[in-house]
Each structure stands twice: as C-alpha cells, then as structure tokens.
Amino acid sequence: LDTRSKARLSVANAVVDALKQMFDTLNNIKLDTGNAGLAALAKLARGKDGAEWALGKFAKRFGIPSLESVGYFEDTQGGDCDATRAAVAAALPGTHAWLGSATATAHRLDANIPTAAFGLNATVSKTNANAIPSTMRSGRGVPSVGFPGNGKEPENTEKHHEETCVTRASSPEGLLRLALCGLVCGEPGTENETENESPGSETTPFPETLEFDKPRVRFLQNSFAKLRARAAVLLASNRFVHRRLRSTALEQGSRPTWQVNVARLDSLLNDETSEVEDIAVEIVAGNGRDTNTDAALVTVTQEIRGLIDPGCSECKKLTAALTEATQVRALLGPLSRSTLENGAARAMAVAAPLARFGFTADADAAVAKDVSFLVERIYNTIGAVTWSVHKPVYNALFRDVVQQDDEI
C-alpha cells in the first residue's frame, strides 16, 4: 500500500474504533439507567409485602387458595387445614412430588448427622426466621461469580452467610434445601434445550414454585458437573501420589505439595481445550519421575474416565457422595464466622460421605470447600427467594408429604 492508502486505512480503523467505544458507552448508559430504575423499585420487593405480592400472583396462576386461607397452617385453623393442604397439593403436583422424593433422604440425614453439628439453633434460626433476601431475581439472569479454582470468590459472602440458618432435614425449609440439592446434583442441562424444557429428571416433574428458575437450575447443574470433574481429578491425583509413595517409599520431604498440584490441575480444568490425557500427564509428571510412566499414564487416564463417565459405577458413587455432602452442608449452612463454635462437628459431618467414598484428608479439604461454595451459590441464586415467597406453600406440602410418608 502507498502512503495515501495507509493513511485512509488508518483513518477508517480509527473511525471504527471510535464507533465501537461510542456504542459501548451507550450500552453502559442503558445498563446504568436500568439498574437505577430497578434500585428505585427495590423497596417494593423487600420485606413481607413484596413476598406476599409475589405469592398472590403465583396463587392466581395456579389456582391455589388465597394467601389468607393458606397462611402458615397454624393449628388454630382446625379442620380446614387438611382440605387446604390437599388443594395446594392438587394444584402443584410437580412441587408435591419433588418434595416427596426427598423425604427418605431427610429421615436418613436426620439420623446420621451428629446433634453437635446442629448447635443450639437447629430448629428455629434467630438470624433468618423472617428474613427476606434483599435481591429477588426473576427472568433468565444467572450469577456471574467464579467457580472454585479460578481465584474468584462471591461478593458479600459474609452478608449471605448471616441469612443462612441451620435447619433440621425433617422440617419444611430443610426438606426444601434437600430437594434443591437433589435437583442441582442431577444431570446438567444441554445447550440444545429449549426454554420450555424442564431440567428436572424423567421421574420427577419440574416444581411449579421454580417456574422462572429453569435457566438458573441448568446453570447450577453445570456448576455441579464442574465440581464433580474437579473432584474426580483431585481424587485421581491423590490416589496416584499415595500409590507412588507406597511403591517407592519416598520420603515426605521429596514429595510435591498438594497445593501445587491443585493449582496446576485447575489451570488445565479451566482450559476448554484440555483432554483427559493432558490432565493425566500433569498428574504423573507433576509428582516426579516414575519408573513406569506409560503404565502410570494408562492407569490414571482410565481412573479419571471412570470417575467422570455417568455410565460407570465409580462415577455414580462419586455423584452420590458429592450429593450427600452438598445436602449436609445445605442443612448446616456454609462456612462462616457464625459457625466457628460448631465448625469442627459440621466439617466432619460434611467430610463423612467423602471419606466413605475414598477421599483422604488433603483431597477432602479441597472438595469440601467446593461443596460449600456450591451450596452458597444455590442459596443465593434460588433458595433464599423461593423460600421467602413460597414459604406457606412449602409448609403445606411438607405436612402433606410427611403425613403420606408416615402412613406408608
């Protein structure tokens, strides 16, 4: 190109860049204007009035009794309670079946979790007995917080921790938390799913109370799939290190630290182009030279594939262990300063299903942190809002499914 052509090209590129910056600025102004408008309406969505308004709209759509007749189903309502609960169950069959599918898990966890893990406020929480979340989301938005391993942590975690109470499994809120964990720990939604398709299982219909949360459920399911993949890789690395230590009798000081391995593996896990073989090479090479590297690579590769393949029994067992750990942590609340007095008992309760599967202490700590992160994400994304809005509905359905379970 001659000098004049280069000058024209330079001017054209400058104009394009200027237009891009202008449009970016306009988009930011639109976003700021929308946020300001939502902030002005925030007071209407906070407190009891906002939750009652949302519940009233929900009741109209599904033809369930009015808020006044549903109430909190106090014993003073007498004989009308059974009829009203039956009407709610008939109007919301998906939610009824969804909660009912978690009753067996609730009874089992109530029997298995040590009493010390619940502390003094296990039945009634003083921190959030009547708490309404300050942010009530609707529509298709999903949180943009990072996943464990990329260095990002959710914002305002301490504030949300204070809103998350400890609750028994055999309680309305406890059963809801277990059901949410069961839904999230199912198979993740695919990119080809349409908006009308439900991310629930084939046997349990999608709950009506989560009608606007389908994109968030898929997002959380994919988050659990990432957690499971990371846990599988950490477990395979941990197993390889311990096998090598036993076979070569290495001294403790010559072994690479667990933290270094986690950082290296996280880099590969966050790279979408990484293959299982790449991760296996890092596990084997990252722990020093092995006399039989090829055999070690084959073993680690097969081990990882077995842990991440949904059709393999090892993957099913890993999924069950992670699901139970997630459910236990959901009942006990995420790690925070408010739980330090019972922190050891709660940590042991969460670690129990992981230890039974085969996680050792070093891998267990990393996975338990991921589980706590996921639980907080479930609460902040769906749990807090659906409990605040649909609490009378969940109270009604809880009594109905528990009564049916007792009769069985």
XYZ file of C-alpha atoms in Angstrom:
408
model
C 0.000 0.000 0.000
C 1.163 3.525 -0.758
C 1.279 6.299 1.813
C -2.160 7.673 0.930
C -3.829 4.255 1.148
C -2.211 3.591 4.511
C -3.483 6.928 5.776
C -7.020 6.149 4.602
C -6.881 2.711 6.234
C -5.636 4.276 9.449
C -8.475 6.796 9.470
C -11.046 4.081 8.719
C -9.767 1.941 11.598
C -9.837 4.951 13.893
C -13.468 5.673 12.955
C -14.431 2.043 13.584
C -12.732 2.078 16.978
C -14.431 5.361 17.872
C -17.849 3.989 16.903
C -17.239 0.845 18.978
C -16.355 2.947 22.005
C -19.453 5.096 21.497
C -21.753 2.071 21.301
C -20.074 0.526 24.358
C -20.662 3.768 26.235
C -24.308 3.831 25.145
C -24.785 0.244 26.311
C -23.263 1.114 29.677
C -25.603 4.102 29.968
C -28.586 1.859 29.193
C -27.412 -0.631 31.819
C -26.896 2.089 34.428
C -30.330 3.550 33.658
C -31.969 0.151 34.023
C -30.141 -0.535 37.280
C -31.182 2.845 38.625
C -34.806 2.118 37.767
C -34.643 -1.270 39.451
C -32.979 0.256 42.502
C -35.855 2.722 42.767
C -38.301 -0.203 42.811
C -36.209 -2.293 45.218
C -38.176 -1.155 48.274
C -41.324 -2.690 46.797
C -39.665 -6.096 46.517
C -38.270 -6.124 50.037
C -39.927 -7.195 53.241
C -43.115 -9.116 53.764
C -45.198 -7.076 51.306
C -43.020 -8.000 48.325
C -43.095 -11.707 49.169
C -46.874 -11.668 49.701
C -47.425 -9.888 46.395
C -45.320 -12.491 44.539
C -47.134 -15.325 46.333
C -50.505 -13.820 45.449
C -49.597 -13.696 41.750
C -48.325 -17.281 41.965
C -51.552 -18.433 43.648
C -53.636 -16.835 40.898
C -51.674 -18.500 38.112
C -52.012 -21.984 39.584
C -55.431 -21.633 41.188
C -54.398 -22.427 44.759
C -56.199 -20.997 47.831
C -55.605 -17.361 48.727
C -52.762 -16.303 50.970
C -55.132 -15.665 53.858
C -56.549 -19.202 53.819
C -53.144 -20.817 53.276
C -51.365 -18.751 55.923
C -48.752 -20.732 57.788
C -51.177 -23.561 58.636
C -51.276 -22.942 62.322
C -53.126 -25.444 64.460
C -55.777 -22.799 65.189
C -57.158 -23.244 61.662
C -58.651 -26.543 62.666
C -60.275 -28.882 60.179
C -59.804 -26.561 57.212
C -56.065 -27.300 57.185
C -56.326 -30.784 55.673
C -58.662 -29.613 52.914
C -56.464 -26.622 52.116
C -53.298 -28.722 52.053
C -54.979 -31.181 49.721
C -55.992 -28.314 47.426
C -52.428 -26.980 47.341
C -51.057 -30.456 46.605
C -53.588 -30.940 43.790
C -52.719 -27.561 42.251
C -48.952 -28.141 42.461
C -48.328 -31.823 41.635
C -44.779 -31.186 40.441
C -43.719 -29.440 43.640
C -45.521 -32.065 45.733
C -43.706 -34.943 44.003
C -40.403 -33.050 44.102
C -40.548 -32.547 47.871
C -41.844 -36.062 48.397
C -38.800 -37.504 46.614
C -36.557 -36.020 49.319
C -38.343 -37.411 52.383
C -36.296 -40.619 52.562
C -33.081 -38.571 52.402
C -34.405 -36.258 55.120
C -35.057 -39.130 57.536
C -31.656 -40.673 56.824
C -29.700 -37.446 57.318
C -31.600 -36.571 60.479
C -30.475 -39.913 61.884
C -26.873 -39.720 60.612
C -25.823 -36.099 61.232
C -24.471 -35.690 64.796
C -26.524 -33.457 67.085
C -23.437 -31.382 67.879
C -23.274 -30.255 64.249
C -26.646 -28.506 64.510
C -25.846 -26.444 67.587
C -28.419 -24.674 69.728
C -30.479 -23.085 66.947
C -31.121 -26.210 64.898
C -34.899 -25.942 64.854
C -35.525 -22.188 64.796
C -32.957 -19.759 63.452
C -32.685 -16.335 65.082
C -30.817 -14.934 62.106
C -33.280 -15.572 59.309
C -36.544 -16.834 60.720
C -38.325 -13.969 58.948
C -35.538 -12.808 56.652
C -36.384 -11.637 53.157
C -33.482 -11.552 50.680
C -32.522 -8.035 49.621
C -32.238 -9.161 45.992
C -35.113 -11.080 44.405
C -34.222 -12.182 40.898
C -36.600 -13.165 38.124
C -36.294 -13.969 34.439
C -33.259 -15.542 32.830
C -30.330 -13.979 34.642
C -27.747 -16.175 36.338
C -24.976 -15.119 38.733
C -21.592 -14.383 37.233
C -19.433 -15.323 40.218
C -16.451 -17.535 39.518
C -16.054 -21.239 40.166
C -13.559 -22.575 42.723
C -10.123 -22.832 41.216
C -10.114 -19.627 39.191
C -9.360 -17.384 42.129
C -12.741 -15.640 42.269
C -14.993 -15.620 45.291
C -18.626 -14.473 45.533
C -19.183 -10.921 46.683
C -20.726 -10.094 50.064
C -20.390 -13.671 51.270
C -20.486 -12.661 54.917
C -23.855 -10.964 54.481
C -25.397 -14.032 52.852
C -23.854 -16.314 55.461
C -25.767 -14.469 58.162
C -29.032 -15.126 56.303
C -28.404 -18.872 56.012
C -29.555 -20.673 59.148
C -29.001 -24.207 60.364
C -32.076 -26.376 60.000
C -33.084 -29.965 60.510
C -33.738 -32.166 57.489
C -37.238 -33.069 58.677
C -38.527 -29.503 58.562
C -40.164 -27.530 55.734
C -37.063 -25.471 54.985
C -34.775 -28.462 55.455
C -36.795 -30.583 53.040
C -36.701 -27.727 50.513
C -32.906 -27.495 50.770
C -32.533 -31.239 50.247
C -34.874 -31.167 47.263
C -32.957 -28.249 45.723
C -29.654 -30.092 46.153
C -31.168 -33.215 44.594
C -32.338 -31.181 41.613
C -28.999 -29.409 41.178
C -26.945 -32.580 41.531
C -28.868 -34.235 38.706
C -27.751 -34.328 35.093
C -26.852 -30.869 33.707
C -28.970 -29.269 31.025
C -27.662 -29.180 27.464
C -27.204 -26.132 25.279
C -29.810 -27.501 22.846
C -32.593 -27.481 25.429
C -35.447 -25.143 24.650
C -36.780 -22.689 27.182
C -39.898 -24.776 27.771
C -37.994 -27.975 28.510
C -37.507 -28.705 32.192
C -34.103 -29.548 33.677
C -35.740 -31.988 36.106
C -35.469 -35.766 35.961
C -37.696 -38.038 33.907
C -39.353 -39.496 37.008
C -39.904 -36.233 38.924
C -41.634 -33.317 37.148
C -40.195 -29.831 37.455
C -41.610 -27.968 40.503
C -44.071 -25.175 39.795
C -42.534 -22.980 42.505
C -39.367 -22.751 40.383
C -41.195 -21.804 37.184
C -38.902 -18.831 36.498
C -35.717 -20.563 37.656
C -35.122 -23.114 34.890
C -32.075 -21.289 33.439
C -30.616 -20.950 36.937
C -31.191 -24.626 37.675
C -29.324 -25.551 34.485
C -26.554 -23.152 35.485
C -26.285 -24.764 38.917
C -26.393 -28.261 37.414
C -23.470 -27.350 35.185
C -21.679 -25.943 38.235
C -22.127 -29.289 39.971
C -20.801 -31.098 36.878
C -17.664 -28.926 37.051
C -17.367 -29.660 40.760
C -17.624 -33.389 40.062
C -14.974 -33.203 37.336
C -12.621 -31.303 39.629
C -13.240 -33.764 42.461
C -12.521 -36.683 40.107
C -9.228 -35.161 39.001
C -8.160 -34.321 42.550
C -9.070 -37.833 43.692
C -7.141 -39.455 40.830
C -4.110 -37.276 41.598
C -4.361 -38.071 45.292
C -4.597 -41.798 44.625
C -1.579 -41.680 42.308
C 0.530 -39.830 44.877
C -0.309 -42.350 47.588
C 0.336 -45.325 45.291
C 3.728 -43.904 44.360
C 4.590 -43.205 47.974
C 3.785 -46.779 48.930
C 5.608 -48.334 45.982
C 8.789 -46.231 46.007
C 8.957 -45.446 49.733
C 9.661 -41.771 49.032
C 10.461 -39.510 51.922
C 7.787 -36.980 52.829
C 10.073 -34.032 52.039
C 10.687 -35.077 48.420
C 7.006 -35.175 47.527
C 5.448 -32.171 45.694
C 2.986 -30.253 47.832
C -0.743 -30.825 47.395
C -1.372 -27.102 46.848
C 0.987 -27.014 43.879
C -0.827 -29.938 42.269
C -4.221 -28.285 42.772
C -3.042 -25.068 41.123
C -1.618 -26.894 38.122
C -4.663 -29.098 37.661
C -7.025 -26.143 37.986
C -5.252 -24.454 35.092
C -5.967 -27.464 32.891
C -9.540 -27.792 34.124
C -10.243 -24.159 33.257
C -8.839 -24.686 29.749
C -11.656 -25.884 27.479
C -9.162 -27.446 25.056
C -7.691 -29.795 27.693
C -8.200 -33.535 27.304
C -8.198 -36.274 29.922
C -4.789 -37.380 28.685
C -3.369 -33.884 29.304
C -4.568 -33.985 32.899
C -3.158 -37.495 33.366
C 0.233 -36.345 32.070
C 0.233 -33.445 34.538
C -0.669 -35.770 37.420
C 2.092 -38.235 36.584
C 4.753 -35.707 35.564
C 3.865 -33.271 38.330
C 4.686 -35.812 41.017
C 8.192 -36.619 39.863
C 9.592 -39.248 37.540
C 8.159 -42.699 37.604
C 9.998 -45.843 36.563
C 6.948 -46.994 34.602
C 5.496 -43.753 33.244
C 3.485 -45.302 30.407
C 1.690 -47.726 32.701
C 1.037 -44.936 35.196
C -0.460 -42.742 32.448
C -2.797 -45.526 31.347
C -3.899 -46.200 34.918
C -4.569 -42.542 35.753
C -6.374 -41.924 32.444
C -8.666 -44.902 32.954
C -9.276 -43.857 36.536
C -10.325 -40.329 35.542
C -12.564 -41.584 32.737
C -14.286 -43.970 35.128
C -14.917 -41.154 37.612
C -16.421 -38.741 35.065
C -18.369 -41.180 32.854
C -22.027 -41.139 34.059
C -22.432 -44.725 32.932
C -19.678 -46.055 35.193
C -20.361 -47.255 38.716
C -17.464 -45.203 40.119
C -18.985 -42.020 38.714
C -22.372 -42.874 40.206
C -20.780 -43.483 43.604
C -18.836 -40.213 43.364
C -22.016 -38.355 42.407
C -23.849 -39.885 45.379
C -21.034 -38.903 47.777
C -20.894 -35.330 46.470
C -24.685 -35.052 46.556
C -24.840 -36.159 50.178
C -22.011 -33.804 51.143
C -23.872 -30.961 49.402
C -27.097 -31.814 51.212
C -25.382 -31.973 54.606
C -23.678 -28.650 54.030
C -27.004 -27.141 52.887
C -28.605 -28.138 56.188
C -25.691 -26.893 58.292
C -25.110 -23.676 56.352
C -21.910 -22.602 54.557
C -18.648 -21.980 56.375
C -18.636 -18.624 58.178
C -17.641 -16.940 61.402
C -21.081 -17.602 62.839
C -20.460 -21.362 62.745
C -16.997 -21.465 64.291
C -18.284 -22.763 67.623
C -19.586 -25.910 65.914
C -17.284 -25.735 62.897
C -15.377 -28.942 63.659
C -18.511 -31.063 64.053
C -20.029 -29.610 60.890
C -16.840 -30.106 58.894
C -16.723 -33.742 59.995
C -20.372 -34.236 59.017
C -19.714 -32.862 55.530
C -16.495 -34.876 55.170
C -18.114 -38.172 56.214
C -19.673 -39.090 52.812
C -16.483 -38.018 51.028
C -14.327 -40.133 53.346
C -16.586 -43.152 52.835
C -16.052 -42.858 49.084
C -12.275 -42.757 49.467
C -11.190 -39.130 49.728
C -8.241 -38.647 52.054
C -7.738 -35.598 54.244
C -5.809 -33.481 51.712
C -8.239 -34.050 48.829
C -11.218 -33.919 51.181
C -10.457 -30.343 52.267
C -10.316 -29.057 48.679
C -13.554 -30.777 47.667
C -15.364 -29.724 50.856
C -14.529 -26.104 50.049
C -16.015 -26.523 46.568
C -19.140 -28.066 48.076
C -19.554 -25.138 50.456
C -19.155 -22.730 47.548
C -21.846 -24.545 45.546
C -24.257 -24.588 48.494
C -23.887 -20.851 48.958
C -24.478 -20.370 45.249
C -27.673 -22.465 45.408
C -28.930 -20.426 48.346
C -28.115 -17.047 46.817
C -29.401 -17.996 43.357
C -32.672 -19.809 44.135
C -33.072 -20.982 47.719
C -33.490 -17.700 49.595
C -36.077 -16.257 47.220
C -38.236 -19.358 46.731
C -38.374 -19.959 50.490
C -39.306 -16.343 51.243
C -42.035 -16.211 48.575
C -43.464 -19.737 48.755
C -42.993 -20.474 52.445
C -46.747 -21.067 53.117
C -46.885 -23.424 50.128
C -43.840 -25.393 51.293
C -45.260 -25.596 54.822
C -48.485 -27.040 53.436
C -46.808 -29.547 51.127
C -44.322 -30.556 53.821
C -47.103 -31.607 56.181
C -48.850 -33.435 53.365
C -45.807 -35.427 52.164
C -44.738 -36.210 55.731
C -48.226 -37.447 56.570
C -48.232 -39.652 53.480
C -44.746 -40.937 54.326
C -45.807 -41.773 57.893
C -48.833 -43.663 56.605
C -46.620 -45.716 54.286
